[in-house]
Amino acid sequence: MTLGMRPSGNEWTLNDRLAADPLRVRVEKGETIRIVMDNQSPMWHPMHLHGHTFQLRAGERRGVRKDTVNIKPRERLSVDVECDNPGEWMFHCHNLYHQEQGMMGVLGYGQAPPRNRHMSH
Ligand SMILES: [Cu+2]
């Protein structure tokens, strides 16, 4: 997952997508996924996942379990998520102006729900 900033300097992205077309990562109940976050922007991003905790990875070692992790500029960081809580869960930067501009997506179980469904925080 790429954390990016558009050249305008005020558009923040996940995999180069903005808020109007958010990233959805499809998972299935019972699996464990690894999210590798690659911060290609020059700012810190406190990335927060709803509905789950995740476990930081340091090489093959398992790190602490949290629901928010700070990623430094140009840092790459991996977390493991046990998918044990079905729903549509927001995953976003906790700097709200980054989130509002597009640094937000969804971790969703199974097939995506209809597009017009409102996503609440
Ligand atoms: Cu941010």
PDB file of C-alpha atoms in Angstrom, residues 9-111:
ATOM      1  CA  GLY A   9       0.979  19.221  -1.895  1.00  0.00           C
ATOM      2  CA  ASN A  10      -2.520  19.021  -0.454  1.00  0.00           C
ATOM      3  CA  GLU A  11      -3.824  15.793  -1.942  1.00  0.00           C
ATOM      4  CA  TRP A  12      -3.015  12.664   0.009  1.00  0.00           C
ATOM      5  CA  THR A  13      -3.481   9.225  -1.427  1.00  0.00           C
ATOM      6  CA  LEU A  14      -3.575   5.495  -0.803  1.00  0.00           C
ATOM      7  CA  ASN A  15      -2.328   3.665  -3.891  1.00  0.00           C
ATOM      8  CA  ASP A  16      -2.710   6.973  -5.721  1.00  0.00           C
ATOM      9  CA  ARG A  17      -6.472   7.085  -5.108  1.00  0.00           C
ATOM     10  CA  LEU A  18      -8.331  10.079  -3.758  1.00  0.00           C
ATOM     11  CA  ALA A  19     -11.371  10.198  -1.478  1.00  0.00           C
ATOM     12  CA  ALA A  20     -13.882  10.041  -4.350  1.00  0.00           C
ATOM     13  CA  ASP A  21     -12.587   6.604  -5.346  1.00  0.00           C
ATOM     14  CA  PRO A  22     -11.237   4.985  -2.195  1.00  0.00           C
ATOM     15  CA  LEU A  23      -9.127   1.853  -2.091  1.00  0.00           C
ATOM     16  CA  ARG A  24     -10.951  -1.253  -0.884  1.00  0.00           C
ATOM     17  CA  VAL A  25      -8.858  -4.184   0.276  1.00  0.00           C
ATOM     18  CA  ARG A  26     -10.955  -7.338   0.077  1.00  0.00           C
ATOM     19  CA  VAL A  27     -10.379  -9.941   2.782  1.00  0.00           C
ATOM     20  CA  GLU A  28     -12.130 -13.107   3.901  1.00  0.00           C
ATOM     21  CA  LYS A  29     -12.950 -14.074   7.463  1.00  0.00           C
ATOM     22  CA  GLY A  30     -10.303 -16.312   8.987  1.00  0.00           C
ATOM     23  CA  GLU A  31      -7.356 -15.182   6.918  1.00  0.00           C
ATOM     24  CA  THR A  32      -4.385 -13.207   8.129  1.00  0.00           C
ATOM     25  CA  ILE A  33      -3.093 -10.582   5.760  1.00  0.00           C
ATOM     26  CA  ARG A  34       0.105  -8.569   5.729  1.00  0.00           C
ATOM     27  CA  ILE A  35      -0.139  -4.924   4.772  1.00  0.00           C
ATOM     28  CA  VAL A  36       3.135  -3.406   3.652  1.00  0.00           C
ATOM     29  CA  MET A  37       2.891   0.353   3.850  1.00  0.00           C
ATOM     30  CA  ASP A  38       5.342   2.331   1.784  1.00  0.00           C
ATOM     31  CA  ASN A  39       5.358   5.994   2.682  1.00  0.00           C
ATOM     32  CA  GLN A  40       6.549   7.839  -0.399  1.00  0.00           C
ATOM     33  CA  SER A  41       5.548  11.213   0.981  1.00  0.00           C
ATOM     34  CA  PRO A  42       7.657  13.644   3.016  1.00  0.00           C
ATOM     35  CA  MET A  43       5.323  13.583   6.033  1.00  0.00           C
ATOM     36  CA  TRP A  44       4.424  11.398   8.989  1.00  0.00           C
ATOM     37  CA  HIS A  45       1.197   9.441   8.813  1.00  0.00           C
ATOM     38  CA  PRO A  46      -0.461   7.905  11.874  1.00  0.00           C
ATOM     39  CA  MET A  47      -2.338   5.102  10.101  1.00  0.00           C
ATOM     40  CA  HIS A  48      -5.366   3.779  11.925  1.00  0.00           C
ATOM     41  CA  LEU A  49      -7.496   0.687  11.280  1.00  0.00           C
ATOM     42  CA  HIS A  50     -11.014   0.348  12.646  1.00  0.00           C
ATOM     43  CA  GLY A  51     -12.395  -2.883  14.064  1.00  0.00           C
ATOM     44  CA  HIS A  52      -9.081  -4.703  14.459  1.00  0.00           C
ATOM     45  CA  THR A  53      -5.676  -4.543  15.981  1.00  0.00           C
ATOM     46  CA  PHE A  54      -2.602  -5.339  13.923  1.00  0.00           C
ATOM     47  CA  GLN A  55       0.800  -6.663  14.760  1.00  0.00           C
ATOM     48  CA  LEU A  56       3.927  -4.845  13.690  1.00  0.00           C
ATOM     49  CA  ARG A  57       6.571  -6.887  11.903  1.00  0.00           C
ATOM     50  CA  ALA A  58      10.296  -6.376  12.254  1.00  0.00           C
ATOM     51  CA  GLY A  59      11.802  -8.771   9.743  1.00  0.00           C
ATOM     52  CA  GLU A  60      10.665 -12.185  10.919  1.00  0.00           C
ATOM     53  CA  ARG A  61      10.043 -10.963  14.456  1.00  0.00           C
ATOM     54  CA  ARG A  62       6.578 -10.141  15.662  1.00  0.00           C
ATOM     55  CA  GLY A  63       6.227  -6.743  17.251  1.00  0.00           C
ATOM     56  CA  VAL A  64       3.643  -5.047  19.393  1.00  0.00           C
ATOM     57  CA  ARG A  65      -0.063  -5.060  18.692  1.00  0.00           C
ATOM     58  CA  LYS A  66      -1.822  -1.730  18.077  1.00  0.00           C
ATOM     59  CA  ASP A  67      -4.568  -0.136  16.058  1.00  0.00           C
ATOM     60  CA  THR A  68      -2.579   2.924  15.005  1.00  0.00           C
ATOM     61  CA  VAL A  69       1.001   3.164  13.803  1.00  0.00           C
ATOM     62  CA  ASN A  70       3.086   6.190  12.925  1.00  0.00           C
ATOM     63  CA  ILE A  71       4.962   5.913   9.664  1.00  0.00           C
ATOM     64  CA  LYS A  72       7.899   8.223   9.112  1.00  0.00           C
ATOM     65  CA  PRO A  73       8.595   9.971   5.826  1.00  0.00           C
ATOM     66  CA  ARG A  74       9.975   7.491   3.255  1.00  0.00           C
ATOM     67  CA  GLU A  75       9.590   4.623   5.706  1.00  0.00           C
ATOM     68  CA  ARG A  76       8.306   1.175   4.795  1.00  0.00           C
ATOM     69  CA  LEU A  77       6.527  -0.812   7.461  1.00  0.00           C
ATOM     70  CA  SER A  78       4.635  -4.110   7.657  1.00  0.00           C
ATOM     71  CA  VAL A  79       1.704  -5.115   9.829  1.00  0.00           C
ATOM     72  CA  ASP A  80      -0.255  -8.359  10.067  1.00  0.00           C
ATOM     73  CA  VAL A  81      -4.028  -8.263  10.457  1.00  0.00           C
ATOM     74  CA  GLU A  82      -6.117 -11.207  11.588  1.00  0.00           C
ATOM     75  CA  CYS A  83      -9.392 -10.865   9.733  1.00  0.00           C
ATOM     76  CA  ASP A  84     -11.822 -11.944  12.432  1.00  0.00           C
ATOM     77  CA  ASN A  85     -14.401  -9.157  12.503  1.00  0.00           C
ATOM     78  CA  PRO A  86     -16.533  -9.028   9.341  1.00  0.00           C
ATOM     79  CA  GLY A  87     -17.665  -5.642   8.120  1.00  0.00           C
ATOM     80  CA  GLU A  88     -16.487  -2.649   6.149  1.00  0.00           C
ATOM     81  CA  TRP A  89     -13.759  -1.021   8.207  1.00  0.00           C
ATOM     82  CA  MET A  90     -12.062   2.267   7.557  1.00  0.00           C
ATOM     83  CA  PHE A  91      -8.315   2.418   7.306  1.00  0.00           C
ATOM     84  CA  HIS A  92      -6.997   5.952   7.254  1.00  0.00           C
ATOM     85  CA  CYS A  93      -4.441   8.506   8.253  1.00  0.00           C
ATOM     86  CA  HIS A  94      -5.331  10.096  11.551  1.00  0.00           C
ATOM     87  CA  ASN A  95      -4.272  13.525  10.363  1.00  0.00           C
ATOM     88  CA  LEU A  96      -7.805  14.321   9.384  1.00  0.00           C
ATOM     89  CA  TYR A  97      -6.898  16.705   6.595  1.00  0.00           C
ATOM     90  CA  HIS A  98      -4.915  13.879   4.976  1.00  0.00           C
ATOM     91  CA  GLN A  99      -7.836  11.501   5.412  1.00  0.00           C
ATOM     92  CA  GLU A 100     -10.336  13.935   3.961  1.00  0.00           C
ATOM     93  CA  GLN A 101      -8.148  14.520   0.917  1.00  0.00           C
ATOM     94  CA  GLY A 102      -7.859  10.839   0.161  1.00  0.00           C
ATOM     95  CA  MET A 103      -5.564   8.984   2.532  1.00  0.00           C
ATOM     96  CA  MET A 104      -8.315   6.597   3.491  1.00  0.00           C
ATOM     97  CA  GLY A 105      -9.572   3.247   2.338  1.00  0.00           C
ATOM     98  CA  VAL A 106     -11.594   0.304   3.488  1.00  0.00           C
ATOM     99  CA  LEU A 107     -10.790  -3.175   4.672  1.00  0.00           C
ATOM    100  CA  GLY A 108     -13.868  -5.075   3.554  1.00  0.00           C
ATOM    101  CA  TYR A 109     -14.962  -8.665   3.931  1.00  0.00           C
ATOM    102  CA  GLY A 110     -16.119 -10.492   0.840  1.00  0.00           C
ATOM    103  CA  GLN A 111     -17.899  -8.805  -2.010  1.00  0.00           C
TER     104      GLN A 111
END
